[in-house]
Amino acid sequence: MLCGAAHQQDPPLAVDLPLKLGREALAAGDLASARNHIREAIRRSPGDPELIALMLEACAGDGDALSSWGLDWMRAAADERGHGQPPPVLRA
């Protein structure tokens, strides 16, 4: 270890693997598994409206979860005037 060496920041956590696994689980209809993987992707990239929209798909049929994640999506996707184009699951 060198004295005075510049401290390097850790690279950002990749969302690729949990996102891939979440999409696969969603396509297979395994919503519980999809939610777990997508939640991990969101943890690694908080506030990403696309990831939150995917979580909304995984929460289909769960009104409480849709309400909660819908609020998170609105905070992440809204413009300065509070407008956003909701994903299809929120338009139903």
mmCIF file of C-alpha atoms in Angstrom:
data_model
loop_
_atom_site.group_PDB
_atom_site.id
_atom_site.type_symbol
_atom_site.label_atom_id
_atom_site.label_comp_id
_atom_site.label_asym_id
_atom_site.label_seq_id
_atom_site.Cartn_x
_atom_site.Cartn_y
_atom_site.Cartn_z
ATOM 1 C CA MET A 1 0.000 0.000 0.000
ATOM 2 C CA LEU A 2 1.377 3.377 -0.992
ATOM 3 C CA CYS A 3 1.312 6.244 1.459
ATOM 4 C CA GLY A 4 -0.675 9.166 0.162
ATOM 5 C CA ALA A 5 -2.247 7.138 -2.629
ATOM 6 C CA ALA A 6 -5.484 8.634 -3.818
ATOM 7 C CA HIS A 7 -8.493 6.953 -2.312
ATOM 8 C CA GLN A 8 -10.608 5.423 -5.044
ATOM 9 C CA GLN A 9 -14.330 5.210 -4.624
ATOM 10 C CA ASP A 10 -15.944 1.839 -4.966
ATOM 11 C CA PRO A 11 -17.685 1.430 -8.313
ATOM 12 C CA PRO A 12 -21.455 1.823 -8.187
ATOM 13 C CA LEU A 13 -23.322 -1.390 -7.552
ATOM 14 C CA ALA A 14 -24.476 -2.878 -10.826
ATOM 15 C CA VAL A 15 -28.169 -3.400 -11.366
ATOM 16 C CA ASP A 16 -27.708 -5.671 -14.377
ATOM 17 C CA LEU A 17 -27.963 -9.050 -12.641
ATOM 18 C CA PRO A 18 -30.922 -8.360 -10.327
ATOM 19 C CA LEU A 19 -32.690 -6.556 -13.170
ATOM 20 C CA LYS A 20 -32.167 -9.526 -15.511
ATOM 21 C CA LEU A 21 -33.340 -11.988 -12.860
ATOM 22 C CA GLY A 22 -36.333 -9.790 -12.040
ATOM 23 C CA ARG A 23 -37.400 -9.576 -15.676
ATOM 24 C CA GLU A 24 -37.027 -13.332 -16.096
ATOM 25 C CA ALA A 25 -39.113 -14.012 -12.987
ATOM 26 C CA LEU A 26 -41.738 -11.514 -14.151
ATOM 27 C CA ALA A 27 -41.923 -13.190 -17.574
ATOM 28 C CA ALA A 28 -42.309 -16.577 -15.855
ATOM 29 C CA GLY A 29 -45.145 -15.238 -13.712
ATOM 30 C CA ASP A 30 -43.189 -15.600 -10.466
ATOM 31 C CA LEU A 31 -44.186 -12.230 -9.035
ATOM 32 C CA ALA A 32 -42.742 -12.803 -5.554
ATOM 33 C CA SER A 33 -39.316 -13.617 -6.959
ATOM 34 C CA ALA A 34 -39.576 -10.740 -9.428
ATOM 35 C CA ARG A 35 -40.303 -8.318 -6.581
ATOM 36 C CA ASN A 36 -37.269 -9.546 -4.626
ATOM 37 C CA HIS A 37 -34.893 -9.136 -7.568
ATOM 38 C CA ILE A 38 -36.326 -5.803 -8.674
ATOM 39 C CA ARG A 39 -36.211 -4.508 -5.087
ATOM 40 C CA GLU A 40 -32.487 -5.321 -5.080
ATOM 41 C CA ALA A 41 -32.028 -3.476 -8.388
ATOM 42 C CA ILE A 42 -33.826 -0.448 -6.928
ATOM 43 C CA ARG A 43 -31.652 -0.630 -3.815
ATOM 44 C CA ARG A 44 -28.613 -0.442 -6.065
ATOM 45 C CA SER A 45 -30.048 2.391 -8.177
ATOM 46 C CA PRO A 46 -32.549 4.265 -6.003
ATOM 47 C CA GLY A 47 -34.989 6.624 -7.641
ATOM 48 C CA ASP A 48 -34.782 5.072 -11.118
ATOM 49 C CA PRO A 49 -38.314 5.500 -12.532
ATOM 50 C CA GLU A 50 -37.871 2.635 -15.024
ATOM 51 C CA LEU A 51 -36.958 0.194 -12.265
ATOM 52 C CA ILE A 52 -39.845 1.399 -10.125
ATOM 53 C CA ALA A 53 -42.229 1.003 -13.095
ATOM 54 C CA LEU A 54 -41.011 -2.585 -13.446
ATOM 55 C CA MET A 55 -41.696 -3.102 -9.736
ATOM 56 C CA LEU A 56 -45.233 -1.848 -10.330
ATOM 57 C CA GLU A 57 -45.705 -4.614 -12.907
ATOM 58 C CA ALA A 58 -44.443 -7.150 -10.371
ATOM 59 C CA CYS A 59 -46.961 -5.849 -7.813
ATOM 60 C CA ALA A 60 -49.972 -6.504 -10.048
ATOM 61 C CA GLY A 61 -52.953 -7.512 -7.951
ATOM 62 C CA ASP A 62 -51.542 -6.091 -4.715
ATOM 63 C CA GLY A 63 -53.311 -2.780 -4.193
ATOM 64 C CA ASP A 64 -51.272 -1.783 -1.143
ATOM 65 C CA ALA A 65 -47.952 -2.401 -2.886
ATOM 66 C CA LEU A 66 -49.168 -0.610 -6.020
ATOM 67 C CA SER A 67 -50.110 2.420 -3.931
ATOM 68 C CA SER A 68 -46.767 2.527 -2.174
ATOM 69 C CA TRP A 69 -44.615 1.968 -5.264
ATOM 70 C CA GLY A 70 -46.886 4.270 -7.268
ATOM 71 C CA LEU A 71 -45.985 7.115 -4.920
ATOM 72 C CA ASP A 72 -42.295 6.273 -5.267
ATOM 73 C CA TRP A 73 -42.644 6.214 -9.047
ATOM 74 C CA MET A 74 -44.359 9.622 -9.054
ATOM 75 C CA ARG A 75 -41.586 11.142 -6.937
ATOM 76 C CA ALA A 76 -38.949 9.692 -9.264
ATOM 77 C CA ALA A 77 -40.624 10.411 -12.610
ATOM 78 C CA ALA A 78 -42.412 13.721 -12.093
ATOM 79 C CA ASP A 79 -41.094 16.822 -13.774
ATOM 80 C CA GLU A 80 -40.767 20.176 -12.030
ATOM 81 C CA ARG A 81 -44.529 20.746 -12.431
ATOM 82 C CA GLY A 82 -45.373 17.386 -10.871
ATOM 83 C CA HIS A 83 -46.354 15.718 -14.141
ATOM 84 C CA GLY A 84 -45.320 12.275 -15.245
ATOM 85 C CA GLN A 85 -46.501 9.729 -17.791
ATOM 86 C CA PRO A 86 -47.633 6.787 -15.661
ATOM 87 C CA PRO A 87 -46.779 3.245 -16.701
ATOM 88 C CA PRO A 88 -49.714 1.127 -17.972
ATOM 89 C CA VAL A 89 -50.178 -0.660 -14.633
ATOM 90 C CA LEU A 90 -51.070 2.681 -13.017
ATOM 91 C CA ARG A 91 -53.508 3.595 -15.795
ATOM 92 C CA ALA A 92 -55.638 0.475 -15.317
#
